[in-house]
Amino acid sequence: MKAYLYLAVETTGLNPALNDVIQLACIPIIDGVEHAPFNEFCQPTNWNNIEDGALKVHGITREQMLAFQPPVELVDNFIRYLSSFKVYFVMSGYNTNFDRSFVAALFQKAGRHNHFSSLFSSEIRDVYARAKGVKDKLKTTKFKLVNLAEEFGIEINAHEAMSDIHATYLVDM
């Protein structure tokens, strides 16, 4: 059995030690079957380390974040969701190490670091690396997700985690 969890996050910056996840979206693919997605938002752990540049990229405002659930609730919901599949996931995405480092930090900050290794293998599936591996077969010379989605006629609302991860999954297929 092969279980891939196509996952993307939106964050308050680029450093998982200082910045936080504010949106986590994923699509589980188990033995080639797509399952219902998960898409939730949470407040940042550290309100003092929100980078204005990050907010410009994804368009989520500080005011919107005030209405989001606490990070511990998101992590607990995510753990329940993933545990319901009773599989060990290979984290998949576009530049997967970025998302993986933020999800690991989110679990750590929420005091749930033990659950991370019980849900995810150390293996990753990085669609960015896979695309670069076949670059001579592609028309585009740009390897941003939006460029690859455009090449394959896939709609994307860039930097909205659910849209990004859906496009990533389709590009990978």
PDB file of C-alpha atoms in Angstrom:
ATOM      1  CA  MET A   1       0.000   0.000   0.000  1.00  0.00           C
ATOM      2  CA  LYS A   2       1.313   3.429  -0.943  1.00  0.00           C
ATOM      3  CA  ALA A   3      -0.113   6.493   0.814  1.00  0.00           C
ATOM      4  CA  TYR A   4       0.819   9.974  -0.349  1.00  0.00           C
ATOM      5  CA  LEU A   5      -0.284  13.102   1.437  1.00  0.00           C
ATOM      6  CA  TYR A   6      -0.111  16.041  -0.957  1.00  0.00           C
ATOM      7  CA  LEU A   7       0.289  18.949   1.445  1.00  0.00           C
ATOM      8  CA  ALA A   8       0.802  22.718   1.307  1.00  0.00           C
ATOM      9  CA  VAL A   9       0.960  25.427   3.946  1.00  0.00           C
ATOM     10  CA  GLU A  10       0.696  29.184   4.058  1.00  0.00           C
ATOM     11  CA  THR A  11       2.907  30.802   6.662  1.00  0.00           C
ATOM     12  CA  THR A  12       3.786  34.079   8.365  1.00  0.00           C
ATOM     13  CA  GLY A  13       7.324  34.016   6.909  1.00  0.00           C
ATOM     14  CA  LEU A  14      10.047  31.727   5.624  1.00  0.00           C
ATOM     15  CA  ASN A  15      11.714  30.489   8.833  1.00  0.00           C
ATOM     16  CA  PRO A  16       9.927  27.611  10.616  1.00  0.00           C
ATOM     17  CA  ALA A  17      11.721  28.409  13.885  1.00  0.00           C
ATOM     18  CA  LEU A  18      10.394  31.988  13.907  1.00  0.00           C
ATOM     19  CA  ASN A  19       7.317  31.946  11.681  1.00  0.00           C
ATOM     20  CA  ASP A  20       4.135  29.912  11.820  1.00  0.00           C
ATOM     21  CA  VAL A  21       1.680  27.937   9.705  1.00  0.00           C
ATOM     22  CA  ILE A  22      -1.652  29.746   9.303  1.00  0.00           C
ATOM     23  CA  GLN A  23      -3.219  27.487   6.641  1.00  0.00           C
ATOM     24  CA  LEU A  24      -2.704  23.753   6.150  1.00  0.00           C
ATOM     25  CA  ALA A  25      -4.287  21.958   3.211  1.00  0.00           C
ATOM     26  CA  CYS A  26      -3.819  18.408   1.988  1.00  0.00           C
ATOM     27  CA  ILE A  27      -5.187  15.702  -0.252  1.00  0.00           C
ATOM     28  CA  PRO A  28      -4.543  12.058   0.693  1.00  0.00           C
ATOM     29  CA  ILE A  29      -3.960   9.623  -2.171  1.00  0.00           C
ATOM     30  CA  ILE A  30      -4.027   6.024  -0.980  1.00  0.00           C
ATOM     31  CA  ASP A  31      -3.314   3.298  -3.523  1.00  0.00           C
ATOM     32  CA  GLY A  32      -4.139   5.772  -6.273  1.00  0.00           C
ATOM     33  CA  VAL A  33      -7.497   6.791  -4.785  1.00  0.00           C
ATOM     34  CA  GLU A  34      -8.057  10.448  -3.918  1.00  0.00           C
ATOM     35  CA  HIS A  35      -9.769  11.011  -0.557  1.00  0.00           C
ATOM     36  CA  ALA A  36     -11.580  14.015   0.910  1.00  0.00           C
ATOM     37  CA  PRO A  37      -9.218  16.947   1.485  1.00  0.00           C
ATOM     38  CA  PHE A  38      -8.348  18.748   4.707  1.00  0.00           C
ATOM     39  CA  ASN A  39      -8.139  22.553   4.681  1.00  0.00           C
ATOM     40  CA  GLU A  40      -7.981  24.515   7.924  1.00  0.00           C
ATOM     41  CA  PHE A  41      -6.582  27.789   9.217  1.00  0.00           C
ATOM     42  CA  CYS A  42      -5.048  28.668  12.568  1.00  0.00           C
ATOM     43  CA  GLN A  43      -3.706  31.662  14.399  1.00  0.00           C
ATOM     44  CA  PRO A  44       0.052  32.083  14.521  1.00  0.00           C
ATOM     45  CA  THR A  45       1.814  31.018  17.694  1.00  0.00           C
ATOM     46  CA  ASN A  46       3.948  34.139  17.618  1.00  0.00           C
ATOM     47  CA  TRP A  47       2.089  37.284  16.564  1.00  0.00           C
ATOM     48  CA  ASN A  48       5.340  39.296  16.760  1.00  0.00           C
ATOM     49  CA  ASN A  49       7.018  37.425  13.889  1.00  0.00           C
ATOM     50  CA  ILE A  50       4.496  38.007  11.115  1.00  0.00           C
ATOM     51  CA  GLU A  51       6.305  39.247   8.019  1.00  0.00           C
ATOM     52  CA  ASP A  52       4.416  41.769   5.891  1.00  0.00           C
ATOM     53  CA  GLY A  53       5.957  40.220   2.764  1.00  0.00           C
ATOM     54  CA  ALA A  54       4.360  36.861   3.570  1.00  0.00           C
ATOM     55  CA  LEU A  55       0.968  38.489   4.001  1.00  0.00           C
ATOM     56  CA  LYS A  56       1.317  40.157   0.590  1.00  0.00           C
ATOM     57  CA  VAL A  57       2.050  36.778  -1.019  1.00  0.00           C
ATOM     58  CA  HIS A  58      -0.974  34.849   0.301  1.00  0.00           C
ATOM     59  CA  GLY A  59      -3.304  37.750   1.100  1.00  0.00           C
ATOM     60  CA  ILE A  60      -4.326  36.551   4.566  1.00  0.00           C
ATOM     61  CA  THR A  61      -4.577  39.538   6.916  1.00  0.00           C
ATOM     62  CA  ARG A  62      -3.830  39.879  10.620  1.00  0.00           C
ATOM     63  CA  GLU A  63      -7.520  40.680  11.117  1.00  0.00           C
ATOM     64  CA  GLN A  64      -8.558  37.412   9.455  1.00  0.00           C
ATOM     65  CA  MET A  65      -6.086  35.496  11.634  1.00  0.00           C
ATOM     66  CA  LEU A  66      -7.834  36.770  14.774  1.00  0.00           C
ATOM     67  CA  ALA A  67     -10.869  34.648  13.844  1.00  0.00           C
ATOM     68  CA  PHE A  68      -8.840  31.477  13.155  1.00  0.00           C
ATOM     69  CA  GLN A  69      -8.675  28.580  15.616  1.00  0.00           C
ATOM     70  CA  PRO A  70      -5.679  28.177  17.945  1.00  0.00           C
ATOM     71  CA  PRO A  71      -2.790  26.154  16.451  1.00  0.00           C
ATOM     72  CA  VAL A  72      -3.267  23.288  18.945  1.00  0.00           C
ATOM     73  CA  GLU A  73      -6.830  22.791  17.682  1.00  0.00           C
ATOM     74  CA  LEU A  74      -5.674  22.639  14.068  1.00  0.00           C
ATOM     75  CA  VAL A  75      -2.975  20.099  14.949  1.00  0.00           C
ATOM     76  CA  ASP A  76      -5.420  17.957  16.933  1.00  0.00           C
ATOM     77  CA  ASN A  77      -7.946  18.064  14.057  1.00  0.00           C
ATOM     78  CA  PHE A  78      -5.184  17.173  11.604  1.00  0.00           C
ATOM     79  CA  ILE A  79      -3.970  14.252  13.732  1.00  0.00           C
ATOM     80  CA  ARG A  80      -7.542  12.866  14.023  1.00  0.00           C
ATOM     81  CA  TYR A  81      -8.047  13.299  10.276  1.00  0.00           C
ATOM     82  CA  LEU A  82      -4.804  11.550   9.293  1.00  0.00           C
ATOM     83  CA  SER A  83      -5.188   8.805  11.922  1.00  0.00           C
ATOM     84  CA  SER A  84      -8.584   7.891  10.460  1.00  0.00           C
ATOM     85  CA  PHE A  85      -6.820   6.536   7.358  1.00  0.00           C
ATOM     86  CA  LYS A  86      -4.702   4.089   9.393  1.00  0.00           C
ATOM     87  CA  VAL A  87      -1.707   4.465   7.058  1.00  0.00           C
ATOM     88  CA  TYR A  88       1.784   5.920   7.162  1.00  0.00           C
ATOM     89  CA  PHE A  89       2.031   8.833   4.710  1.00  0.00           C
ATOM     90  CA  VAL A  90       4.766   9.947   2.345  1.00  0.00           C
ATOM     91  CA  MET A  91       4.571  13.734   2.455  1.00  0.00           C
ATOM     92  CA  SER A  92       4.250  15.060  -1.065  1.00  0.00           C
ATOM     93  CA  GLY A  93       4.147  18.528  -2.508  1.00  0.00           C
ATOM     94  CA  TYR A  94       5.939  21.263  -4.356  1.00  0.00           C
ATOM     95  CA  ASN A  95       9.274  21.980  -2.679  1.00  0.00           C
ATOM     96  CA  THR A  96       8.171  19.508  -0.026  1.00  0.00           C
ATOM     97  CA  ASN A  97      11.006  20.125   2.427  1.00  0.00           C
ATOM     98  CA  PHE A  98       9.700  23.671   3.027  1.00  0.00           C
ATOM     99  CA  ASP A  99       6.221  22.435   3.962  1.00  0.00           C
ATOM    100  CA  ARG A 100       7.581  19.473   5.922  1.00  0.00           C
ATOM    101  CA  SER A 101       9.782  21.717   8.068  1.00  0.00           C
ATOM    102  CA  PHE A 102       6.824  23.999   8.862  1.00  0.00           C
ATOM    103  CA  VAL A 103       4.470  21.110   9.677  1.00  0.00           C
ATOM    104  CA  ALA A 104       7.114  19.547  11.949  1.00  0.00           C
ATOM    105  CA  ALA A 105       7.567  22.931  13.685  1.00  0.00           C
ATOM    106  CA  LEU A 106       3.783  23.291  14.034  1.00  0.00           C
ATOM    107  CA  PHE A 107       3.570  19.893  15.733  1.00  0.00           C
ATOM    108  CA  GLN A 108       6.517  20.827  17.986  1.00  0.00           C
ATOM    109  CA  LYS A 109       5.019  24.202  18.968  1.00  0.00           C
ATOM    110  CA  ALA A 110       1.678  22.495  19.728  1.00  0.00           C
ATOM    111  CA  GLY A 111       3.378  19.902  21.942  1.00  0.00           C
ATOM    112  CA  ARG A 112       2.455  17.083  19.548  1.00  0.00           C
ATOM    113  CA  HIS A 113       5.925  16.288  18.154  1.00  0.00           C
ATOM    114  CA  ASN A 114       5.543  12.570  18.996  1.00  0.00           C
ATOM    115  CA  HIS A 115       2.640  12.296  16.564  1.00  0.00           C
ATOM    116  CA  PHE A 116       4.601  13.639  13.599  1.00  0.00           C
ATOM    117  CA  SER A 117       6.812  10.558  13.233  1.00  0.00           C
ATOM    118  CA  SER A 118       3.854   8.236  13.771  1.00  0.00           C
ATOM    119  CA  LEU A 119       2.024   9.735  10.775  1.00  0.00           C
ATOM    120  CA  PHE A 120       4.776  10.433   8.239  1.00  0.00           C
ATOM    121  CA  SER A 121       7.623   8.404   6.787  1.00  0.00           C
ATOM    122  CA  SER A 122      10.981  10.085   6.285  1.00  0.00           C
ATOM    123  CA  GLU A 123      10.496   9.659   2.518  1.00  0.00           C
ATOM    124  CA  ILE A 124       9.154  12.620   0.553  1.00  0.00           C
ATOM    125  CA  ARG A 125       7.774  13.102  -2.946  1.00  0.00           C
ATOM    126  CA  ASP A 126       8.804  16.480  -4.337  1.00  0.00           C
ATOM    127  CA  VAL A 127       6.971  17.466  -7.515  1.00  0.00           C
ATOM    128  CA  TYR A 128       9.397  20.358  -8.072  1.00  0.00           C
ATOM    129  CA  ALA A 129      12.359  17.946  -8.182  1.00  0.00           C
ATOM    130  CA  ARG A 130      10.390  15.546 -10.385  1.00  0.00           C
ATOM    131  CA  ALA A 131       9.570  18.361 -12.849  1.00  0.00           C
ATOM    132  CA  LYS A 132      13.207  19.453 -13.008  1.00  0.00           C
ATOM    133  CA  GLY A 133      14.095  15.840 -13.789  1.00  0.00           C
ATOM    134  CA  VAL A 134      12.016  15.962 -16.979  1.00  0.00           C
ATOM    135  CA  LYS A 135      12.691  19.596 -17.884  1.00  0.00           C
ATOM    136  CA  ASP A 136      13.765  18.742 -21.443  1.00  0.00           C
ATOM    137  CA  LYS A 137      10.269  17.302 -22.062  1.00  0.00           C
ATOM    138  CA  LEU A 138       8.507  20.477 -20.901  1.00  0.00           C
ATOM    139  CA  LYS A 139       7.791  23.640 -22.888  1.00  0.00           C
ATOM    140  CA  THR A 140       8.344  25.961 -19.941  1.00  0.00           C
ATOM    141  CA  THR A 141      11.788  26.876 -18.671  1.00  0.00           C
ATOM    142  CA  LYS A 142      10.302  28.303 -15.461  1.00  0.00           C
ATOM    143  CA  PHE A 143       9.668  25.888 -12.638  1.00  0.00           C
ATOM    144  CA  LYS A 144       7.267  27.770 -10.433  1.00  0.00           C
ATOM    145  CA  LEU A 145       4.112  25.796  -9.752  1.00  0.00           C
ATOM    146  CA  VAL A 146       2.018  28.396 -11.567  1.00  0.00           C
ATOM    147  CA  ASN A 147       4.124  27.946 -14.732  1.00  0.00           C
ATOM    148  CA  LEU A 148       3.776  24.170 -14.702  1.00  0.00           C
ATOM    149  CA  ALA A 149       0.050  24.405 -13.984  1.00  0.00           C
ATOM    150  CA  GLU A 150      -0.299  26.747 -16.952  1.00  0.00           C
ATOM    151  CA  GLU A 151       1.611  24.336 -19.202  1.00  0.00           C
ATOM    152  CA  PHE A 152      -0.810  21.527 -18.330  1.00  0.00           C
ATOM    153  CA  GLY A 153      -3.958  23.683 -18.423  1.00  0.00           C
ATOM    154  CA  ILE A 154      -4.544  23.394 -14.674  1.00  0.00           C
ATOM    155  CA  GLU A 155      -6.338  26.208 -12.875  1.00  0.00           C
ATOM    156  CA  ILE A 156      -4.560  27.601  -9.827  1.00  0.00           C
ATOM    157  CA  ASN A 157      -5.076  30.424  -7.356  1.00  0.00           C
ATOM    158  CA  ALA A 158      -1.393  30.680  -6.428  1.00  0.00           C
ATOM    159  CA  HIS A 159      -0.494  30.935  -2.746  1.00  0.00           C
ATOM    160  CA  GLU A 160      -3.812  29.635  -1.497  1.00  0.00           C
ATOM    161  CA  ALA A 161      -2.802  26.318   0.045  1.00  0.00           C
ATOM    162  CA  MET A 162      -5.775  24.215  -1.119  1.00  0.00           C
ATOM    163  CA  SER A 163      -5.516  25.483  -4.691  1.00  0.00           C
ATOM    164  CA  ASP A 164      -1.731  25.033  -4.657  1.00  0.00           C
ATOM    165  CA  ILE A 165      -1.871  21.457  -3.449  1.00  0.00           C
ATOM    166  CA  HIS A 166      -4.651  20.478  -5.843  1.00  0.00           C
ATOM    167  CA  ALA A 167      -2.612  21.896  -8.746  1.00  0.00           C
ATOM    168  CA  THR A 168       0.517  20.156  -7.421  1.00  0.00           C
ATOM    169  CA  TYR A 169      -1.254  16.809  -7.377  1.00  0.00           C
ATOM    170  CA  LEU A 170      -2.559  17.313 -10.924  1.00  0.00           C
ATOM    171  CA  VAL A 171       0.863  18.421 -12.215  1.00  0.00           C
ATOM    172  CA  ASP A 172       2.404  15.325 -10.629  1.00  0.00           C
ATOM    173  CA  MET A 173      -0.137  13.081 -12.342  1.00  0.00           C
TER     174      MET A 173
END
